[in-house]
XYZ file of N, CA, C and O in Angstrom:
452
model
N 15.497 13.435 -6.521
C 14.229 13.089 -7.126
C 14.270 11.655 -7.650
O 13.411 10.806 -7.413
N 15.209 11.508 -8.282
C 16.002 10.075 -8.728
C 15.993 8.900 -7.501
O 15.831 7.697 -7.297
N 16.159 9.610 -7.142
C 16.177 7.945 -5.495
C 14.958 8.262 -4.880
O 14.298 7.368 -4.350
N 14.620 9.307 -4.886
C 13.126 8.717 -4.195
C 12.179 8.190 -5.062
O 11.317 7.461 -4.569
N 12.161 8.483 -6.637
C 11.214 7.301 -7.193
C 11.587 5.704 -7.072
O 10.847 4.739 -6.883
N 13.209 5.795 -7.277
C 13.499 4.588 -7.021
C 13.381 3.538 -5.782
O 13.284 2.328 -5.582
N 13.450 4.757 -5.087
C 13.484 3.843 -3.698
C 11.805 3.564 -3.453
O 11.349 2.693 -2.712
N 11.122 4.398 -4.157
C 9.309 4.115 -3.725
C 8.941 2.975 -4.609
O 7.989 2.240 -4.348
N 9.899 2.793 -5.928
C 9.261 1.593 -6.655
C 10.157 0.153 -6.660
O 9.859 -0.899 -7.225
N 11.116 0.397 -6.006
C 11.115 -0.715 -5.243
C 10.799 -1.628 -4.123
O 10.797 -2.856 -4.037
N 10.476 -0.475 -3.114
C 9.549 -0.380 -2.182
C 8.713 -1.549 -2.244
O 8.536 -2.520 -1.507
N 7.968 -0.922 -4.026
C 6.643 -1.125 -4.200
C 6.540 -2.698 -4.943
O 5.545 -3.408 -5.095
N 7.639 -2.882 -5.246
C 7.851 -4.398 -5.723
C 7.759 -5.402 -4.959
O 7.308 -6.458 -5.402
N 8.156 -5.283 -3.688
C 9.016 -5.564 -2.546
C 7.860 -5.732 -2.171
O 7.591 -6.927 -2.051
N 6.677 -4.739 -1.821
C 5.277 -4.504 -1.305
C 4.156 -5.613 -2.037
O 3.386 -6.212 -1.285
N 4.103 -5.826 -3.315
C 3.820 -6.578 -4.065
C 3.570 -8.103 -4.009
O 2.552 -8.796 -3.993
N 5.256 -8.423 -3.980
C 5.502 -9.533 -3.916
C 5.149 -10.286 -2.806
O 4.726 -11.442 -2.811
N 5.443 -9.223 -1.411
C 5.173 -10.119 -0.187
C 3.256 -9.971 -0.001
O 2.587 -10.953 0.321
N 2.865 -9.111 -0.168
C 1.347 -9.186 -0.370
C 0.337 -10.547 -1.315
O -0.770 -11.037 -1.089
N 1.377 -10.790 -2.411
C 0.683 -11.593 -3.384
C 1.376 -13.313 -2.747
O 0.497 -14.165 -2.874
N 2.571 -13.843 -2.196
C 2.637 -14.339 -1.294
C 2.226 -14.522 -0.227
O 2.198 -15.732 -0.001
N 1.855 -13.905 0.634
C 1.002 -13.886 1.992
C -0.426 -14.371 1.539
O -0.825 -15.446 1.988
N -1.267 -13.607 0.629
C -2.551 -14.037 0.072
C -2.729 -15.685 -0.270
O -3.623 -16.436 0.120
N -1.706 -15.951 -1.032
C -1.666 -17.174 -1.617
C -1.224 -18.496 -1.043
O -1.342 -19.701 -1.268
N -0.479 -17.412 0.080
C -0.254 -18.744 1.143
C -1.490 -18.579 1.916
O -1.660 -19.792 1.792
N -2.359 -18.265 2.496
C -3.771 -18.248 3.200
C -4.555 -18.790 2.552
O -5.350 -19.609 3.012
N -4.492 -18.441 1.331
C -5.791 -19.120 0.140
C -5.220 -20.524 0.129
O -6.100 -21.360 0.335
N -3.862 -21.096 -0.073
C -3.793 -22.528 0.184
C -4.467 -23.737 1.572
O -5.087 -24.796 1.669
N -3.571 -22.267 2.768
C -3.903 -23.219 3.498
C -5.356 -23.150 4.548
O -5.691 -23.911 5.456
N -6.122 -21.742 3.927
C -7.177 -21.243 4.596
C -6.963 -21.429 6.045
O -7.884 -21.863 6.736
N -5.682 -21.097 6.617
C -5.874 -20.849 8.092
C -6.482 -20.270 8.982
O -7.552 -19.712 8.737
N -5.820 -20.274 10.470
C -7.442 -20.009 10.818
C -6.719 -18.536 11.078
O -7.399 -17.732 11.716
N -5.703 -18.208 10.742
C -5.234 -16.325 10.915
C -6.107 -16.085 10.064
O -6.114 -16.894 9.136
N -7.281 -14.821 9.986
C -7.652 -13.893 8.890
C -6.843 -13.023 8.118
O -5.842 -12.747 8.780
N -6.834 -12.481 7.037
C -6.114 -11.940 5.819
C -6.065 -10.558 6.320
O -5.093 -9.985 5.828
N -6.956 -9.568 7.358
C -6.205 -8.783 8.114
C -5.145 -8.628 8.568
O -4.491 -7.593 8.434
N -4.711 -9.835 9.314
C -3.386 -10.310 10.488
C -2.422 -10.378 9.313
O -1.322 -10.871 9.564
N -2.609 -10.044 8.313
C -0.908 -10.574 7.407
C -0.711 -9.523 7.107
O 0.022 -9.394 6.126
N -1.254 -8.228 7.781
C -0.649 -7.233 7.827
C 0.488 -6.469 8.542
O 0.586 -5.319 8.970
N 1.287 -7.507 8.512
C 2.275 -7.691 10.114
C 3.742 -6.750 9.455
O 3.625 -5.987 8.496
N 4.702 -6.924 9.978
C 5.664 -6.379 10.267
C 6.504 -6.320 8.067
O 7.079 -5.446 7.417
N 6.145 -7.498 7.821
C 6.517 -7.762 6.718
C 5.860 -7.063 5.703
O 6.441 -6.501 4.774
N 4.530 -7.097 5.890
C 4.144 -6.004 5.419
C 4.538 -4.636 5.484
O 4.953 -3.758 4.727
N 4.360 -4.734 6.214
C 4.288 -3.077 6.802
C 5.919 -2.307 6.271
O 6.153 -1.115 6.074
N 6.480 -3.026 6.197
C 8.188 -2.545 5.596
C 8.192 -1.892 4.529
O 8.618 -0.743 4.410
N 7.724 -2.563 3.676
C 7.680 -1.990 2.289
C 7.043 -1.111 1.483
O 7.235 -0.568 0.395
N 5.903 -1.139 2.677
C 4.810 -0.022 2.729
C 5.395 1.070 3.164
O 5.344 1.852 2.215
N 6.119 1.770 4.385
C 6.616 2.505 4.598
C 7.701 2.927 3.562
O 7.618 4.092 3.173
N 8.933 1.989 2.941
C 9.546 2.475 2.324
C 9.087 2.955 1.057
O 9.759 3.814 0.486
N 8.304 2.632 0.671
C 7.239 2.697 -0.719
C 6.853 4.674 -0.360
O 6.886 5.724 -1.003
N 6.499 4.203 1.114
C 5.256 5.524 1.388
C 6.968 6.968 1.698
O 6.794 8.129 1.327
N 7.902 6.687 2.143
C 9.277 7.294 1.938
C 9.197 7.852 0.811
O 8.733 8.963 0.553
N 9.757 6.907 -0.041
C 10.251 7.479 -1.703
C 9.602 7.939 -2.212
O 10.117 8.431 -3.215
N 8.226 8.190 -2.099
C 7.033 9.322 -2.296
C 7.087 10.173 -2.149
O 6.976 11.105 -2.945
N 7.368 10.173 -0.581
C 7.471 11.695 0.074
C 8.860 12.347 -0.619
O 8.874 13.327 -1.364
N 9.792 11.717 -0.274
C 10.984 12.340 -1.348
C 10.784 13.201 -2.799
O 11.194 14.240 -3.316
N 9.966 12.180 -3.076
C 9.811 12.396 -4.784
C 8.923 13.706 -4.744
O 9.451 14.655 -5.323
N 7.919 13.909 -4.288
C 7.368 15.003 -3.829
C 7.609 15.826 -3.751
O 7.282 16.646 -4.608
N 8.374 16.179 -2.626
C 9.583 17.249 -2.086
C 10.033 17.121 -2.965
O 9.236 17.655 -3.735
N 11.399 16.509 -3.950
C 12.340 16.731 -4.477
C 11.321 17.643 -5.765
O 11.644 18.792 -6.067
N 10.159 16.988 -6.397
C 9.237 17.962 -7.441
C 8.796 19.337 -6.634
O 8.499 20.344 -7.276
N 8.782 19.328 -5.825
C 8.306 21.108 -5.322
C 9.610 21.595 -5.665
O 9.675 22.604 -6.369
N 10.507 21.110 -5.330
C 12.082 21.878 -5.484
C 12.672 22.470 -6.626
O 13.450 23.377 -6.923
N 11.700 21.221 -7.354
C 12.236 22.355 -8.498
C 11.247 23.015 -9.362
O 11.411 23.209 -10.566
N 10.313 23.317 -8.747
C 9.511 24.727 -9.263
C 9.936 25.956 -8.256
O 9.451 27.070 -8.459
N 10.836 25.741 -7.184
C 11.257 26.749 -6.943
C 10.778 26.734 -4.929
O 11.517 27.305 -4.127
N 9.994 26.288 -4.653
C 10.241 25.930 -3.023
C 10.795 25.537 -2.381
O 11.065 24.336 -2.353
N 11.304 26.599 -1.390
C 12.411 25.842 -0.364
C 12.422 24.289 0.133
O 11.403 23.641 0.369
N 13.565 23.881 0.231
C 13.387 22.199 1.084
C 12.302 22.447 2.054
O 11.153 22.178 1.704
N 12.532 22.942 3.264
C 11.495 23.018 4.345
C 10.362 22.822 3.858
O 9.864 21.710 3.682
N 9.808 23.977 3.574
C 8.568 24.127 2.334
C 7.823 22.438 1.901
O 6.951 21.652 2.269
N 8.811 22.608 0.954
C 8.692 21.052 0.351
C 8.008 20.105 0.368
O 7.099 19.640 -0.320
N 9.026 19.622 2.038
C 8.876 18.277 3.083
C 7.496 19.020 4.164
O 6.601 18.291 4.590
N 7.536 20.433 4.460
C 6.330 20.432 4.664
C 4.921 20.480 4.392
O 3.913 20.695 5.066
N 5.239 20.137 2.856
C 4.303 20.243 2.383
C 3.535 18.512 2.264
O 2.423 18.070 2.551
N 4.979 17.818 1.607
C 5.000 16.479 1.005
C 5.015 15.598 2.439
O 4.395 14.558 2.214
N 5.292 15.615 3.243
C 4.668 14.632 4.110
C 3.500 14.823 4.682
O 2.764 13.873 4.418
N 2.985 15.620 5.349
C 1.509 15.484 5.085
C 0.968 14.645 4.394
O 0.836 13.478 4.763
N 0.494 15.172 3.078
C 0.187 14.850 2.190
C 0.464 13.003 1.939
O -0.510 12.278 1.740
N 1.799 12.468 1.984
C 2.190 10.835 2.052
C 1.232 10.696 2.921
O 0.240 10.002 2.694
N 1.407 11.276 3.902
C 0.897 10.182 5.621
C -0.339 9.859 5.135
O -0.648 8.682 4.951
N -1.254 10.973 4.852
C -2.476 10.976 4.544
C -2.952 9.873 3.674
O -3.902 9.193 4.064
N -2.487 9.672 2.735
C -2.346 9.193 1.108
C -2.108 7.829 1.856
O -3.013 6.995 1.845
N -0.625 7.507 2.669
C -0.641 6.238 2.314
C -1.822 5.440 3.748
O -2.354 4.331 3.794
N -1.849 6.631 4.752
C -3.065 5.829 5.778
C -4.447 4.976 5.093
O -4.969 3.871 5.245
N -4.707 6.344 4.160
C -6.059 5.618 3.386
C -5.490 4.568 2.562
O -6.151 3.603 2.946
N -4.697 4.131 1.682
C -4.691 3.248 0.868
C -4.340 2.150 2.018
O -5.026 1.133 1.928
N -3.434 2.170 3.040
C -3.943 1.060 4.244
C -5.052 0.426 4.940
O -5.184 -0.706 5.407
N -5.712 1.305 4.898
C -6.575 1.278 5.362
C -7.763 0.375 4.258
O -8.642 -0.413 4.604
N -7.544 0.648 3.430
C -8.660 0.440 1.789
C -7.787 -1.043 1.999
O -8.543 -1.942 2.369
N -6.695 -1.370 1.875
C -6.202 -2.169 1.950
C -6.526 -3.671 3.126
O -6.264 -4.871 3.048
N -6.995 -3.076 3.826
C -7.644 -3.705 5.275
C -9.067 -4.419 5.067
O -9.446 -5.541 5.404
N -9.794 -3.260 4.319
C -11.069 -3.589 3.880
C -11.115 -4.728 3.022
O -11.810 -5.738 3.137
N -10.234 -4.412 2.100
C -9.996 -5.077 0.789
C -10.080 -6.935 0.766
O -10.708 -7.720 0.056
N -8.839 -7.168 2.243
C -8.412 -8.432 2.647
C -9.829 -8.912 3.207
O -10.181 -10.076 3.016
N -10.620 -8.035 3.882
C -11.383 -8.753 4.957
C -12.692 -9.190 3.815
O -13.397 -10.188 3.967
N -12.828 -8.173 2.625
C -14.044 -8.712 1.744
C -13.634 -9.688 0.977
O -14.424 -10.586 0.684
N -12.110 -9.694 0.432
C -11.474 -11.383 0.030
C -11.464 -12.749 1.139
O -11.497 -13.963 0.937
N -11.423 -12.186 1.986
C -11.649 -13.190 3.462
C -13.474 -13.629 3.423
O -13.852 -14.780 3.641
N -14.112 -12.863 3.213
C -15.376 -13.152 3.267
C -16.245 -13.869 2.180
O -17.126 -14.684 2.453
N -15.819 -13.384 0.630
C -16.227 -14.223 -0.354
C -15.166 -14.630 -1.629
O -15.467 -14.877 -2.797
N -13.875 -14.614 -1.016
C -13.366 -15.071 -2.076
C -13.079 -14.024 -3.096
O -13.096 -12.829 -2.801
N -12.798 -14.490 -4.375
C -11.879 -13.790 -5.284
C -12.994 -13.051 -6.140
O -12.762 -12.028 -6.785
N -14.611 -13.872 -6.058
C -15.361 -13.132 -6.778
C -15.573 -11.975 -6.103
O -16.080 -11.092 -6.794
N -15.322 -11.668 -4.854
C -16.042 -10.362 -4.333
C -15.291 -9.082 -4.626
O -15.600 -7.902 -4.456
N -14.083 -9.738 -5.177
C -13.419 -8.312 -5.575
C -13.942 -8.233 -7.559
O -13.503 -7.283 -8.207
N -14.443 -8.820 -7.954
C -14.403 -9.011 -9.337
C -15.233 -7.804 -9.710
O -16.463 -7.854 -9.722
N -14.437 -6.549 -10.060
C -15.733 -5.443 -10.660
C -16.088 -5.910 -11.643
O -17.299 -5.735 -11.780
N -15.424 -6.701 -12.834
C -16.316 -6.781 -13.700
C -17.674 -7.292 -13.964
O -18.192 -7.260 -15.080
N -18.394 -7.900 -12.600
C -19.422 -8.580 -12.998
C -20.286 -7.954 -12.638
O -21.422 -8.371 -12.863
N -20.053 -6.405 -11.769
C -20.943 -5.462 -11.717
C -21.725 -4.635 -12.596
O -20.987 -3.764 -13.057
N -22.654 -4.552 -12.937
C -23.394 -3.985 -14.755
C -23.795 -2.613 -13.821
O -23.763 -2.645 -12.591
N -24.118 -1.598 -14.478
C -24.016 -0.399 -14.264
C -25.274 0.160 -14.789
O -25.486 1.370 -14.723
């Protein structure tokens, strides 16, 4: 249970860092790659290991309320794949509406309700 949080939040550091780098190198040099395309291999690493130590952590918490491993992992991956497709996916969207207006378009706060 112990290594798969660890290994998902480092993952997730790892995920972080190269995301907030990649952004900031595009926003410097506004190339002509779109903020989709930096969803490449480098990305994608840390995302998986992130989306791993989840599934672990998962499984390893069913285990101990008392479900078999099998059980578990069949329960807890599902469930990751699912989980981390959409936040990829949201993630996709995300770049292409920062690609389109900039930093205000993500700004909820200037939305009044």
């Amino acid at each position: 249970m112990t290594a798969g949080l660890l290994a998902g939040m480092a993952s997730g550091l790892a995920f972080e860092a190269t995301l907030k780098q990649s952004v900031q190198l595009w926003s410097k040099n506004r190339s002509r790659q779109n903020l989709a395309n930096l969803q490449g291999l480098q990305l994608q690493l840390p995302f998986l290991g992130m989306a791993g130590g989840i599934c672990v952590f998962l499984a390893s918490g069913m285990e101990i309320f008392g479900f078999p491993k099998l059980l578990s992992y069949a329960l807890a991956l599902p469930l990751t794949v699912l989980t981390a497709w959409l936040v990829w996916t949201q993630l996709g969207k995300l770049l292409i509406e920062l690609e389109r207006g900039g930093s205000q378009a993500l700004d909820l706060d200037s939305f009044e309700g």
